mmCIF file of C-alpha atoms in Angstrom:
data_model
loop_
_atom_site.group_PDB
_atom_site.id
_atom_site.type_symbol
_atom_site.label_atom_id
_atom_site.label_comp_id
_atom_site.label_asym_id
_atom_site.label_seq_id
_atom_site.Cartn_x
_atom_site.Cartn_y
_atom_site.Cartn_z
ATOM 1 C CA UNK A 1 6.195 -9.696 4.430
ATOM 2 C CA UNK A 2 6.851 -11.045 0.941
ATOM 3 C CA UNK A 3 4.202 -10.673 -1.694
ATOM 4 C CA UNK A 4 3.113 -13.651 -3.745
ATOM 5 C CA UNK A 5 3.834 -13.836 -7.465
ATOM 6 C CA UNK A 6 0.141 -13.177 -8.151
ATOM 7 C CA UNK A 7 0.247 -10.022 -6.003
ATOM 8 C CA UNK A 8 3.382 -8.795 -7.785
ATOM 9 C CA UNK A 9 1.781 -9.485 -11.157
ATOM 10 C CA UNK A 10 -1.368 -7.564 -10.185
ATOM 11 C CA UNK A 11 0.714 -4.669 -8.861
ATOM 12 C CA UNK A 12 2.806 -4.517 -12.039
ATOM 13 C CA UNK A 13 -0.283 -4.631 -14.237
ATOM 14 C CA UNK A 14 -1.986 -1.906 -12.180
ATOM 15 C CA UNK A 15 1.110 0.311 -12.288
ATOM 16 C CA UNK A 16 1.341 -0.025 -16.069
ATOM 17 C CA UNK A 17 -2.363 0.704 -16.540
ATOM 18 C CA UNK A 18 -2.263 3.753 -14.269
ATOM 19 C CA UNK A 19 0.878 5.200 -15.840
ATOM 20 C CA UNK A 20 -0.326 4.571 -19.383
ATOM 21 C CA UNK A 21 -3.763 6.000 -18.724
ATOM 22 C CA UNK A 22 -2.322 9.184 -17.273
ATOM 23 C CA UNK A 23 0.163 9.627 -20.106
ATOM 24 C CA UNK A 24 -2.311 8.739 -22.883
ATOM 25 C CA UNK A 25 -4.842 11.170 -21.409
ATOM 26 C CA UNK A 26 -2.294 13.960 -21.182
ATOM 27 C CA UNK A 27 -0.334 13.525 -24.417
ATOM 28 C CA UNK A 28 -2.211 11.105 -26.629
ATOM 29 C CA UNK A 29 -1.202 7.629 -27.742
ATOM 30 C CA UNK A 30 1.169 8.655 -30.544
ATOM 31 C CA UNK A 31 3.179 11.029 -28.346
ATOM 32 C CA UNK A 32 3.915 8.497 -25.609
ATOM 33 C CA UNK A 33 6.742 6.023 -26.200
ATOM 34 C CA UNK A 34 6.638 2.712 -24.355
ATOM 35 C CA UNK A 35 9.848 3.666 -22.541
ATOM 36 C CA UNK A 36 8.072 6.630 -20.937
ATOM 37 C CA UNK A 37 5.244 4.385 -19.747
ATOM 38 C CA UNK A 38 7.516 1.820 -18.131
ATOM 39 C CA UNK A 39 9.605 4.564 -16.510
ATOM 40 C CA UNK A 40 6.472 6.195 -15.064
ATOM 41 C CA UNK A 41 5.237 2.791 -13.853
ATOM 42 C CA UNK A 42 8.618 1.932 -12.322
ATOM 43 C CA UNK A 43 8.891 -1.354 -14.230
ATOM 44 C CA UNK A 44 10.948 -2.757 -17.069
ATOM 45 C CA UNK A 45 10.133 -2.985 -20.756
ATOM 46 C CA UNK A 46 10.052 -6.753 -20.248
ATOM 47 C CA UNK A 47 7.251 -6.321 -17.705
ATOM 48 C CA UNK A 48 5.208 -4.423 -20.299
ATOM 49 C CA UNK A 49 5.804 -7.149 -22.861
ATOM 50 C CA UNK A 50 4.998 -9.893 -20.365
ATOM 51 C CA UNK A 51 1.774 -8.247 -19.140
ATOM 52 C CA UNK A 52 0.415 -6.835 -22.410
ATOM 53 C CA UNK A 53 2.674 -7.745 -25.298
ATOM 54 C CA UNK A 54 3.016 -4.230 -26.676
ATOM 55 C CA UNK A 55 1.939 -0.610 -26.285
ATOM 56 C CA UNK A 56 -1.165 -1.061 -28.454
ATOM 57 C CA UNK A 57 -2.432 -3.944 -26.288
ATOM 58 C CA UNK A 58 -1.772 -1.819 -23.196
ATOM 59 C CA UNK A 59 -3.771 1.009 -24.779
ATOM 60 C CA UNK A 60 -6.626 -1.412 -25.457
ATOM 61 C CA UNK A 61 -6.592 -2.498 -21.808
ATOM 62 C CA UNK A 62 -6.668 1.160 -20.713
ATOM 63 C CA UNK A 63 -9.610 1.813 -23.028
ATOM 64 C CA UNK A 64 -11.461 -1.280 -21.769
ATOM 65 C CA UNK A 65 -10.920 -0.136 -18.177
ATOM 66 C CA UNK A 66 -12.148 3.369 -18.982
ATOM 67 C CA UNK A 67 -15.260 2.045 -20.775
ATOM 68 C CA UNK A 68 -16.095 -0.273 -17.877
ATOM 69 C CA UNK A 69 -15.799 2.633 -15.425
ATOM 70 C CA UNK A 70 -17.960 4.885 -17.600
ATOM 71 C CA UNK A 71 -20.642 2.210 -17.966
ATOM 72 C CA UNK A 72 -20.615 1.603 -14.209
ATOM 73 C CA UNK A 73 -20.902 5.347 -13.583
ATOM 74 C CA UNK A 74 -23.931 5.598 -15.879
ATOM 75 C CA UNK A 75 -25.553 2.491 -14.395
ATOM 76 C CA UNK A 76 -24.993 3.788 -10.858
ATOM 77 C CA UNK A 77 -26.924 7.017 -11.418
ATOM 78 C CA UNK A 78 -29.695 5.652 -13.608
ATOM 79 C CA UNK A 79 -32.313 2.939 -13.275
ATOM 80 C CA UNK A 80 -31.045 0.523 -15.952
ATOM 81 C CA UNK A 81 -33.659 -0.708 -18.376
ATOM 82 C CA UNK A 82 -35.985 2.273 -17.931
ATOM 83 C CA UNK A 83 -36.868 5.082 -20.318
ATOM 84 C CA UNK A 84 -35.622 7.868 -17.998
ATOM 85 C CA UNK A 85 -32.287 6.017 -17.858
ATOM 86 C CA UNK A 86 -31.771 6.816 -21.526
ATOM 87 C CA UNK A 87 -32.005 10.553 -20.949
ATOM 88 C CA UNK A 88 -30.120 10.482 -17.645
ATOM 89 C CA UNK A 89 -27.457 8.249 -19.175
ATOM 90 C CA UNK A 90 -26.907 10.694 -22.033
ATOM 91 C CA UNK A 91 -26.239 13.519 -19.596
ATOM 92 C CA UNK A 92 -23.799 11.422 -17.541
ATOM 93 C CA UNK A 93 -22.083 10.235 -20.736
ATOM 94 C CA UNK A 94 -21.677 13.791 -22.047
ATOM 95 C CA UNK A 95 -20.378 14.935 -18.639
ATOM 96 C CA UNK A 96 -17.719 12.225 -18.765
ATOM 97 C CA UNK A 97 -16.800 12.969 -22.370
ATOM 98 C CA UNK A 98 -16.004 16.548 -21.416
ATOM 99 C CA UNK A 99 -13.173 15.235 -19.241
ATOM 100 C CA UNK A 100 -10.017 15.634 -21.338
ATOM 101 C CA UNK A 101 -8.728 12.124 -20.630
ATOM 102 C CA UNK A 102 -11.975 10.437 -21.612
ATOM 103 C CA UNK A 103 -12.280 12.528 -24.756
ATOM 104 C CA UNK A 104 -8.676 11.886 -25.778
ATOM 105 C CA UNK A 105 -8.596 8.150 -25.052
ATOM 106 C CA UNK A 106 -12.133 7.003 -25.871
ATOM 107 C CA UNK A 107 -13.206 9.318 -28.651
ATOM 108 C CA UNK A 108 -10.053 10.487 -30.424
ATOM 109 C CA UNK A 109 -7.329 7.863 -30.013
ATOM 110 C CA UNK A 110 -9.254 4.603 -29.608
ATOM 111 C CA UNK A 111 -10.798 4.534 -33.104
ATOM 112 C CA UNK A 112 -7.441 5.348 -34.698
ATOM 113 C CA UNK A 113 -5.256 3.091 -32.550
ATOM 114 C CA UNK A 114 -7.538 0.076 -32.297
ATOM 115 C CA UNK A 115 -9.319 0.399 -35.615
ATOM 116 C CA UNK A 116 -12.997 1.008 -36.132
ATOM 117 C CA UNK A 117 -14.081 -2.613 -35.714
ATOM 118 C CA UNK A 118 -12.260 -3.258 -32.430
ATOM 119 C CA UNK A 119 -13.306 0.138 -31.058
ATOM 120 C CA UNK A 120 -16.969 -0.604 -31.864
ATOM 121 C CA UNK A 121 -16.747 -4.106 -30.359
ATOM 122 C CA UNK A 122 -15.469 -2.660 -27.091
ATOM 123 C CA UNK A 123 -18.141 0.059 -27.134
ATOM 124 C CA UNK A 124 -20.719 -2.677 -27.753
ATOM 125 C CA UNK A 125 -19.566 -4.713 -24.760
ATOM 126 C CA UNK A 126 -20.037 -1.749 -22.460
ATOM 127 C CA UNK A 127 -22.420 1.183 -22.939
ATOM 128 C CA UNK A 128 -24.418 -0.336 -25.743
ATOM 129 C CA UNK A 129 -25.944 -2.868 -23.368
ATOM 130 C CA UNK A 130 -27.439 -0.115 -21.188
ATOM 131 C CA UNK A 131 -29.017 1.585 -24.194
ATOM 132 C CA UNK A 132 -30.331 -1.676 -25.600
ATOM 133 C CA UNK A 133 -31.879 -2.685 -22.266
ATOM 134 C CA UNK A 134 -33.694 0.647 -21.957
ATOM 135 C CA UNK A 135 -34.987 0.399 -25.528
ATOM 136 C CA UNK A 136 -36.116 -3.212 -25.139
ATOM 137 C CA UNK A 137 -37.982 -2.235 -21.964
ATOM 138 C CA UNK A 138 -39.540 0.747 -23.757
ATOM 139 C CA UNK A 139 -40.781 -1.557 -26.536
ATOM 140 C CA UNK A 140 -42.162 -4.007 -23.949
ATOM 141 C CA UNK A 141 -43.973 -1.171 -22.160
ATOM 142 C CA UNK A 142 -45.369 0.200 -25.427
ATOM 143 C CA UNK A 143 -43.453 3.468 -25.095
ATOM 144 C CA UNK A 144 -41.924 3.072 -28.553
ATOM 145 C CA UNK A 145 -43.045 1.114 -31.589
ATOM 146 C CA UNK A 146 -41.767 -2.463 -31.799
ATOM 147 C CA UNK A 147 -38.432 -2.546 -33.578
ATOM 148 C CA UNK A 148 -35.053 -4.236 -33.202
ATOM 149 C CA UNK A 149 -33.603 -2.708 -30.037
ATOM 150 C CA UNK A 150 -30.070 -3.754 -30.986
ATOM 151 C CA UNK A 151 -30.135 -1.730 -34.217
ATOM 152 C CA UNK A 152 -31.739 1.292 -32.608
ATOM 153 C CA UNK A 153 -29.254 1.119 -29.710
ATOM 154 C CA UNK A 154 -26.319 1.270 -32.140
ATOM 155 C CA UNK A 155 -27.841 4.278 -33.861
ATOM 156 C CA UNK A 156 -28.337 6.082 -30.554
ATOM 157 C CA UNK A 157 -24.833 5.236 -29.365
ATOM 158 C CA UNK A 158 -23.480 6.681 -32.615
ATOM 159 C CA UNK A 159 -25.536 9.832 -32.097
ATOM 160 C CA UNK A 160 -24.291 10.150 -28.503
ATOM 161 C CA UNK A 161 -20.662 9.751 -29.584
ATOM 162 C CA UNK A 162 -21.121 12.313 -32.370
ATOM 163 C CA UNK A 163 -22.682 14.712 -29.864
ATOM 164 C CA UNK A 164 -19.683 14.283 -27.545
ATOM 165 C CA UNK A 165 -17.308 14.958 -30.449
ATOM 166 C CA UNK A 166 -19.236 18.096 -31.411
ATOM 167 C CA UNK A 167 -19.007 19.395 -27.851
ATOM 168 C CA UNK A 168 -15.300 18.519 -27.772
ATOM 169 C CA UNK A 169 -14.819 20.496 -30.987
ATOM 170 C CA UNK A 170 -16.317 23.598 -29.390
ATOM 171 C CA UNK A 171 -20.041 23.386 -30.091
ATOM 172 C CA UNK A 172 -22.385 24.529 -27.345
ATOM 173 C CA UNK A 173 -23.029 21.747 -24.819
ATOM 174 C CA UNK A 174 -26.618 22.863 -24.097
ATOM 175 C CA UNK A 175 -27.495 23.010 -27.797
ATOM 176 C CA UNK A 176 -25.859 19.696 -28.695
ATOM 177 C CA UNK A 177 -27.289 17.929 -25.652
ATOM 178 C CA UNK A 178 -30.764 19.283 -26.340
ATOM 179 C CA UNK A 179 -30.595 18.104 -29.956
ATOM 180 C CA UNK A 180 -29.657 14.590 -28.832
ATOM 181 C CA UNK A 181 -32.394 14.501 -26.202
ATOM 182 C CA UNK A 182 -34.906 15.721 -28.801
ATOM 183 C CA UNK A 183 -33.858 12.859 -31.062
ATOM 184 C CA UNK A 184 -34.316 10.337 -28.242
ATOM 185 C CA UNK A 185 -37.655 11.788 -27.145
ATOM 186 C CA UNK A 186 -38.862 11.614 -30.740
ATOM 187 C CA UNK A 187 -38.853 7.816 -30.497
ATOM 188 C CA UNK A 188 -41.718 7.782 -28.021
ATOM 189 C CA UNK A 189 -45.162 6.944 -29.363
#
């Protein structure tokens, strides 16, 4: 049975994303030439250019996919928009960031490859929304003093990312996690 053009396009895109994600996770963006990605995906360089334009755009798509999966993972194990979700979400986030591929792609390569602004925009479209919803609910319930949830959410996301980087650099997970949770708990009235 012949596949439709749309099915072939989806299959090519999926093969490129899977191959690139595996290679970027293992070696890092800079160490992976586009030719290695297309060979691993079993497609041509033209397919990469047609689907994504270039290696950087492919990396961005890999990062977007990874962020969406991480956000879904956090949302699946927490009760979004609740105070306990903040603490539970931090633990799930730190668990994920200990995975070498997540650490390499999301925390080390993405800011350098995509630039700070693009990296932060992607972060904002994903995990930031969960944090902001929990903070807005906490303000509404009187658990924390009224304040702009969007600003506070960005500060907490930054603290969570810094905590993940500290753990990745060899700091004690229990100590770093406890410090972050203490910071979050300190917001409560």
